[in-house]
Amino acid sequence: MNGVLGQTGVLLAFLGSLATVVVLGYGLMAHKPSLIRHGRGYSLVLLAGALLATVAMERALLTHDFSLAYVAANNSRETPLLFTITGMWSALQGSILLWGVVLSVYIGTLLFRTRRRPSDELPSWAILIASLVAAFFFALMLGPANPFVHVTGAIPADGTGPNPLLQDNPLVAIHPLFLYLGFVGFTVPFAFALASLITNRLDEDWVTETRRWTLIAWGFLTVGIVLGAWWSYQVLGWGGYWAWDPVENAALLPWLAGTAYLHSSIAQQRRGIMRIWNISLVVSAFSLTILGTFFTRSGILQSVHSFSDSSLGPFLLVFFFVAVGASLALIAWRGDGLRSERVIVPSVSRESAFFVNNVLFSVFAFVVLLGTTFPLLVEAVNGAQVTVGAPFFNSFIGPLGIAILFFMAVAPLLPWQKTNRALVQKRLLWPAMAAAVAVVVEIVARVHSPGQIFAYPMAVFAGAAALRQAVFHTIYSRRRKDGVAKFLFSRTNGAMLVHLGVVLIALALVSSAAYGQRGSLVLKPGQSAVFDGHTFTYHGVQTVVTPAKTSLEALISVDGSASFAPEVSQFGNNTEVVGTPAIRPGLIDDVYLTLDLPPKSSSGPATFGVVIQPLVSWIWISGGLMAVGTAIAAFGTKDVSPLESVEEELEVRKDESDPEVPVNT
Amino acid sequence: MLFTSAVIVVGGIGFALIFSSSHVTTQQRIANIESEVKCPSCDGISALDSNTAGAFAVRSFIEQAVKTGRSDSQIINSLEASYGPTILMSPPAAYGGRIIAVLPFVFVALVLGFIGFFGYRRRRRQANVEGSFDGHLPAGGYSRRGVVLADHGLIANEPTQAIEASDEPILEAIEPLADVMVETRRRLGSIRQSWALYLGILLLISGVGYGIWVMRGQSDSQKQLAAARVQAQNEAQTILRARVLANQGQDVQALQLLSSVLKVDPNQPVALAYQGWLLRQAGEKDNSPSLVGQGQQLLEKAVKLDPGYPDARVFLGYILLQDRHDVNGAIKQFAAFLADKPSASFLGATKSVIVSAYQQAGLPVPSQLS
Amino acid sequence: MSSHKDNEVHKSNKRSRKTIRIIAIVVGICLVGFAILLATRKPVSMQSVASPLINRTAPQILGTSLDGKKVSLASYRGQFVLVNFFASWCTPCQDEEKALVQFANSNQGVSVLGVVFDDLNSSAAGFLHRYGATYQAVSDAKGQIALSYGVSQPPQTYLISPSGVVLTEIIGPVNLPSLDQLITIAKSRGL
């Protein structure tokens, strides 16, 4: 029943997307409004089919319908409700279904938002292209990644349950969801970019139209990446949160392209520059999501996340190739029209800063892509297996990150187009003073490593710059007698909140890398030990049996507080033993405990791994800040145009005749 | 105020960098090596960051090796010898380690070259377009064109007033680069347009050239490595043969064999030690102090590379005692030699000289020798 | 005036279009190369890279056996040795143990030497006892033997020639037929 329902849904969605492509395509080519309207309607069939398939899958999971091979492999009667629901994306076929349904919902929303202008060909072409992408994914579900395959042989009484690593933490439930919402979200700007090329409407329309879409996708992806880091921190038991794993990199790459685009697209909106660049960035962001999925699913890269090496690899690769190839061809075809009338003057202006920041992000992305794929290159050349890990990435990303922080501080302070020295000096004053204070503090505190010496002042500089802009905007609004709330939730303030989040993450990353401590403690019950200023007392072990797992918990208290219980567990029928760390989170530092060697007997000594991670909680908090900031940037009140604000600010300055601004230096 | 803050930031960072301690403690050194080695059972997590059994084994191995005085590269090489290059967190030079370190720079060079080249072409073309219709404009059009050109950053063939008016803010800009560029353009006259072109071409060529150089260096080092690998298999046998030849009095052949080893691996302590010893003996035979000196240098190098290698210690001790008459220096070497618990036969062969050294120094003869 | 300008603009556009096409072609070529690279890669799980120890002298094994005797790999000179890294907690070790015991008892002139990998000596001894294994097993408390052999994950097995050279590395569980074959080949080559 569930199988039939699901299969019908998939087929319906596939046919719906195909019909959209064919009818809409014909209508758009022939410029027949009635056909266009008709074709757009078919994407509702796509949406309905996708929803039907999703409902069928969830229903099968909830009712433990083990007649479906997917359910039998990823669910068991003991699996808790939450993980039963999230079972939909805990393996390949279900993930593809999630991809399909998210894309269908995006297409549906796009359809709804553009319903009043069906004769506008730009969004209609975008719907066509997005439907083409959807057709690909639903075709996968009809063929090699069918989530509704019947089990061979007799229906098992119970399923095997999800991978133990995937059923220990609620974060695993939402983290892939956000990642997919982000990944799939980049389809919309991509579709619009291609639509603008096809319709030869190469002006700023498509950028304006997709600004909010891109922000939403980017925000989801940001949250997804941060949640993923948080999950791996809480589950994997090594006390870290980012290992430059190919799958982590696969999510980071489109994020980098998206971040670059979010900035350069403002330059195009305001000044009509960087047009080819913007289209290239959007194409990159989209194709990198496909490439990332290929990395995850083909199993060609050594990764903690390679849960499956499936037969999907070739399909995804061909799709990646076609998507990039087609975009390249379109860009080449429309090349002359993409030239903007203006060029970027090498001057101290916002567009120059954006330009430099974009170059930095491209280098960043190149380094990540290079590090991720380099083992493949070596393998192809001489058959050897090599690892490209943290040392390589850190040595490049460290300096790049510091440079990005610098331009992140300066860019929002610079006016567009022309240098206004007095204004820039005024805006730079507070951030520069904050940076100076940071430098003095770090000299007093004897900060050692060159990386930190640069990173801390730059982070403070960028943070102060973002704060200054936000405060200025809000105070300025009061002068103008507009509501404070209106300006508090202005789009600029949203962006500055995101910047603050990035700064906090940078601070946390640098601090946890520099001041993190790890060690191991061997304790008998009742014994205490001190490590890095924290006192640990081991109380003994207890065995906890739940339907899903059997765990051996070691009770250990930190600084006399309540007990924490790092454990080793065995899940259901799995013989594999999985360790689960216990974490005492804190705003200053986290105490991270693992049970490395369980005691032989209840009175024997146990070996604990201890990691002290300073400020690491701020990464997750900042993830939240960035999400809120992105939401404000996407849905907040519109800002007064910057040119006006510059002029008005100058007037304000004249009125106050600020004595602190030196006339010459 | 702004200026003061900027000075504090730049000066403070400079100060902190200069006074940041470059001294590396043993603990830091161990942690450094650990972060370069992958935990054997993990994907992409270093032995430093992991708590698995394999990581513990790697850590205790590294600690032990550092204690016995082995160099970082020796430690890393010995792990690579049993696991292959996957055990390292970054690819070693023979497996593209240099290429991957250089490619980001090549990419930056290409991007900058590309921007410089096309930016220049674009502006020159626009200058031509503007310039060409300039002639057809009435004089009153200047002001309008001045604005347009300021927008484009074009200076070519312009009346001076227009440039100065539009460029004034740029000239005063705090970023020195912009100043320099505007200044250069103004001073260099006709060359001013070409700077971007030259810079672009230069960067492109240097990027490509660097790439080729690295590729070539790579293939060379790969060849060397292949040779070294073959050699390493035979190295021990070669050294053994050399020692046998030396015992038979065929010093020249022995020296040749050892040099062939040292050519491939100049830091092979065994070969260094025996080469040094043979040179010393040849020098003594021919009464050539320079040969003896060369031999001593090689032996000192061998001792430095592998402080725990007893043969090098005892040879160096011989030279210090018999050629340099430095009894105390010799005693130091002999003490190190004895501390390594050499085999009985070796001890027997060297016993008399060592005992005489201790007697000359007036020190009690170690119990091992009596 | 305007025709002259248009002409220039037209020329300039034509040239810029050419530039963009050239760039697109270059990027396209890179894309093809990249896709070919990716398409020709095999999944990691299907790749195997030969251990660098093969055809080299086997690293020495010096230690105490589970029953307290001194064990040295050097004392096995003159016969084939199968060095097997194992642990009681590892599932594939349980799968292969039966075959390994059978092989050790089949008297083909091959000695089996177990090395305990990250396990308590008592558990390891219990594990061997359970399968009736009578061969020697060395305790490797600090994992240094495993490290010198490049072991990442048990079970891992090495065949060592009578002259003390590593002939083969087997990653994962062994089975009887392939072990027999291996020994036959090794003997026929006169190793």
JSON list of C-alpha atoms in Angstrom, two decimals, chain A residues 52-133:
[
{"chain": "A", "resi": 52, "resn": "LEU", "atom": "CA", "xyz": [2.37, 12.12, -2.00]},
{"chain": "A", "resi": 53, "resn": "ALA", "atom": "CA", "xyz": [5.63, 10.17, -2.17]},
{"chain": "A", "resi": 54, "resn": "THR", "atom": "CA", "xyz": [6.88, 11.85, 1.01]},
{"chain": "A", "resi": 55, "resn": "VAL", "atom": "CA", "xyz": [3.67, 11.10, 2.89]},
{"chain": "A", "resi": 56, "resn": "ALA", "atom": "CA", "xyz": [3.87, 7.49, 1.75]},
{"chain": "A", "resi": 57, "resn": "MET", "atom": "CA", "xyz": [7.46, 7.20, 2.91]},
{"chain": "A", "resi": 58, "resn": "GLU", "atom": "CA", "xyz": [6.76, 8.72, 6.32]},
{"chain": "A", "resi": 59, "resn": "ARG", "atom": "CA", "xyz": [3.68, 6.57, 6.71]},
{"chain": "A", "resi": 60, "resn": "ALA", "atom": "CA", "xyz": [5.70, 3.46, 5.89]},
{"chain": "A", "resi": 61, "resn": "LEU", "atom": "CA", "xyz": [8.32, 4.45, 8.45]},
{"chain": "A", "resi": 62, "resn": "LEU", "atom": "CA", "xyz": [5.80, 5.24, 11.16]},
{"chain": "A", "resi": 63, "resn": "THR", "atom": "CA", "xyz": [3.87, 2.02, 10.64]},
{"chain": "A", "resi": 64, "resn": "HIS", "atom": "CA", "xyz": [7.14, 0.03, 10.41]},
{"chain": "A", "resi": 65, "resn": "ASP", "atom": "CA", "xyz": [6.14, -1.27, 7.00]},
{"chain": "A", "resi": 66, "resn": "PHE", "atom": "CA", "xyz": [9.09, -3.63, 6.55]},
{"chain": "A", "resi": 67, "resn": "SER", "atom": "CA", "xyz": [7.77, -4.77, 3.20]},
{"chain": "A", "resi": 68, "resn": "LEU", "atom": "CA", "xyz": [9.72, -1.80, 1.83]},
{"chain": "A", "resi": 69, "resn": "ALA", "atom": "CA", "xyz": [13.42, -2.55, 1.60]},
{"chain": "A", "resi": 70, "resn": "TYR", "atom": "CA", "xyz": [14.29, 1.01, 2.58]},
{"chain": "A", "resi": 71, "resn": "VAL", "atom": "CA", "xyz": [12.23, 0.84, 5.77]},
{"chain": "A", "resi": 72, "resn": "ALA", "atom": "CA", "xyz": [13.59, -2.58, 6.66]},
{"chain": "A", "resi": 73, "resn": "ALA", "atom": "CA", "xyz": [17.14, -1.29, 6.29]},
{"chain": "A", "resi": 74, "resn": "ASN", "atom": "CA", "xyz": [16.70, 2.02, 8.10]},
{"chain": "A", "resi": 75, "resn": "ASN", "atom": "CA", "xyz": [14.08, 1.38, 10.74]},
{"chain": "A", "resi": 76, "resn": "SER", "atom": "CA", "xyz": [13.33, -1.10, 13.46]},
{"chain": "A", "resi": 77, "resn": "ARG", "atom": "CA", "xyz": [10.52, -1.48, 15.95]},
{"chain": "A", "resi": 78, "resn": "GLU", "atom": "CA", "xyz": [12.87, -0.21, 18.67]},
{"chain": "A", "resi": 79, "resn": "THR", "atom": "CA", "xyz": [13.84, 2.96, 16.82]},
{"chain": "A", "resi": 80, "resn": "PRO", "atom": "CA", "xyz": [12.54, 6.01, 18.72]},
{"chain": "A", "resi": 81, "resn": "LEU", "atom": "CA", "xyz": [9.85, 8.13, 17.07]},
{"chain": "A", "resi": 82, "resn": "LEU", "atom": "CA", "xyz": [12.15, 11.02, 16.16]},
{"chain": "A", "resi": 83, "resn": "PHE", "atom": "CA", "xyz": [14.61, 8.77, 14.38]},
{"chain": "A", "resi": 84, "resn": "THR", "atom": "CA", "xyz": [11.76, 6.95, 12.72]},
{"chain": "A", "resi": 85, "resn": "ILE", "atom": "CA", "xyz": [10.63, 10.21, 11.18]},
{"chain": "A", "resi": 86, "resn": "THR", "atom": "CA", "xyz": [14.15, 11.26, 10.23]},
{"chain": "A", "resi": 87, "resn": "GLY", "atom": "CA", "xyz": [14.75, 7.80, 8.82]},
{"chain": "A", "resi": 88, "resn": "MET", "atom": "CA", "xyz": [13.56, 9.32, 5.56]},
{"chain": "A", "resi": 89, "resn": "TRP", "atom": "CA", "xyz": [16.95, 10.99, 5.06]},
{"chain": "A", "resi": 90, "resn": "SER", "atom": "CA", "xyz": [19.22, 8.59, 6.84]},
{"chain": "A", "resi": 91, "resn": "ALA", "atom": "CA", "xyz": [20.10, 6.71, 3.67]},
{"chain": "A", "resi": 92, "resn": "LEU", "atom": "CA", "xyz": [20.58, 7.37, 0.00]},
{"chain": "A", "resi": 93, "resn": "GLN", "atom": "CA", "xyz": [17.17, 6.74, -1.58]},
{"chain": "A", "resi": 94, "resn": "GLY", "atom": "CA", "xyz": [15.30, 8.68, 1.07]},
{"chain": "A", "resi": 95, "resn": "SER", "atom": "CA", "xyz": [17.74, 11.58, 0.78]},
{"chain": "A", "resi": 96, "resn": "ILE", "atom": "CA", "xyz": [17.06, 11.79, -2.94]},
{"chain": "A", "resi": 97, "resn": "LEU", "atom": "CA", "xyz": [13.34, 11.82, -2.15]},
{"chain": "A", "resi": 98, "resn": "LEU", "atom": "CA", "xyz": [13.95, 14.64, 0.33]},
{"chain": "A", "resi": 99, "resn": "TRP", "atom": "CA", "xyz": [15.87, 16.50, -2.37]},
{"chain": "A", "resi": 100, "resn": "GLY", "atom": "CA", "xyz": [12.97, 16.00, -4.77]},
{"chain": "A", "resi": 101, "resn": "VAL", "atom": "CA", "xyz": [10.28, 17.15, -2.36]},
{"chain": "A", "resi": 102, "resn": "VAL", "atom": "CA", "xyz": [12.25, 20.20, -1.19]},
{"chain": "A", "resi": 103, "resn": "LEU", "atom": "CA", "xyz": [12.82, 21.21, -4.80]},
{"chain": "A", "resi": 104, "resn": "SER", "atom": "CA", "xyz": [9.15, 20.72, -5.58]},
{"chain": "A", "resi": 105, "resn": "VAL", "atom": "CA", "xyz": [8.18, 22.93, -2.66]},
{"chain": "A", "resi": 106, "resn": "TYR", "atom": "CA", "xyz": [10.58, 25.61, -3.87]},
{"chain": "A", "resi": 107, "resn": "ILE", "atom": "CA", "xyz": [9.12, 25.39, -7.36]},
{"chain": "A", "resi": 108, "resn": "GLY", "atom": "CA", "xyz": [5.62, 25.59, -5.91]},
{"chain": "A", "resi": 109, "resn": "THR", "atom": "CA", "xyz": [6.56, 28.69, -3.94]},
{"chain": "A", "resi": 110, "resn": "LEU", "atom": "CA", "xyz": [8.14, 30.24, -7.00]},
{"chain": "A", "resi": 111, "resn": "LEU", "atom": "CA", "xyz": [4.94, 29.53, -8.93]},
{"chain": "A", "resi": 112, "resn": "PHE", "atom": "CA", "xyz": [2.88, 31.13, -6.18]},
{"chain": "A", "resi": 113, "resn": "ARG", "atom": "CA", "xyz": [5.05, 34.22, -5.92]},
{"chain": "A", "resi": 114, "resn": "THR", "atom": "CA", "xyz": [4.95, 34.87, -9.63]},
{"chain": "A", "resi": 115, "resn": "ARG", "atom": "CA", "xyz": [1.28, 33.95, -10.13]},
{"chain": "A", "resi": 116, "resn": "ARG", "atom": "CA", "xyz": [0.27, 37.53, -10.92]},
{"chain": "A", "resi": 117, "resn": "ARG", "atom": "CA", "xyz": [2.62, 37.84, -13.87]},
{"chain": "A", "resi": 118, "resn": "PRO", "atom": "CA", "xyz": [2.29, 34.61, -15.81]},
{"chain": "A", "resi": 119, "resn": "SER", "atom": "CA", "xyz": [3.25, 36.36, -19.01]},
{"chain": "A", "resi": 120, "resn": "ASP", "atom": "CA", "xyz": [6.61, 37.39, -17.58]},
{"chain": "A", "resi": 121, "resn": "GLU", "atom": "CA", "xyz": [8.97, 35.02, -19.33]},
{"chain": "A", "resi": 122, "resn": "LEU", "atom": "CA", "xyz": [11.88, 35.30, -16.89]},
{"chain": "A", "resi": 123, "resn": "PRO", "atom": "CA", "xyz": [10.24, 33.46, -13.96]},
{"chain": "A", "resi": 124, "resn": "SER", "atom": "CA", "xyz": [8.58, 31.02, -16.32]},
{"chain": "A", "resi": 125, "resn": "TRP", "atom": "CA", "xyz": [11.92, 30.03, -17.79]},
{"chain": "A", "resi": 126, "resn": "ALA", "atom": "CA", "xyz": [13.23, 29.72, -14.24]},
{"chain": "A", "resi": 127, "resn": "ILE", "atom": "CA", "xyz": [10.38, 27.35, -13.40]},
{"chain": "A", "resi": 128, "resn": "LEU", "atom": "CA", "xyz": [11.18, 25.36, -16.51]},
{"chain": "A", "resi": 129, "resn": "ILE", "atom": "CA", "xyz": [14.84, 24.98, -15.57]},
{"chain": "A", "resi": 130, "resn": "ALA", "atom": "CA", "xyz": [14.06, 24.09, -11.96]},
{"chain": "A", "resi": 131, "resn": "SER", "atom": "CA", "xyz": [11.56, 21.51, -13.23]},
{"chain": "A", "resi": 132, "resn": "LEU", "atom": "CA", "xyz": [14.25, 20.06, -15.44]},
{"chain": "A", "resi": 133, "resn": "VAL", "atom": "CA", "xyz": [16.40, 19.61, -12.35]}
]
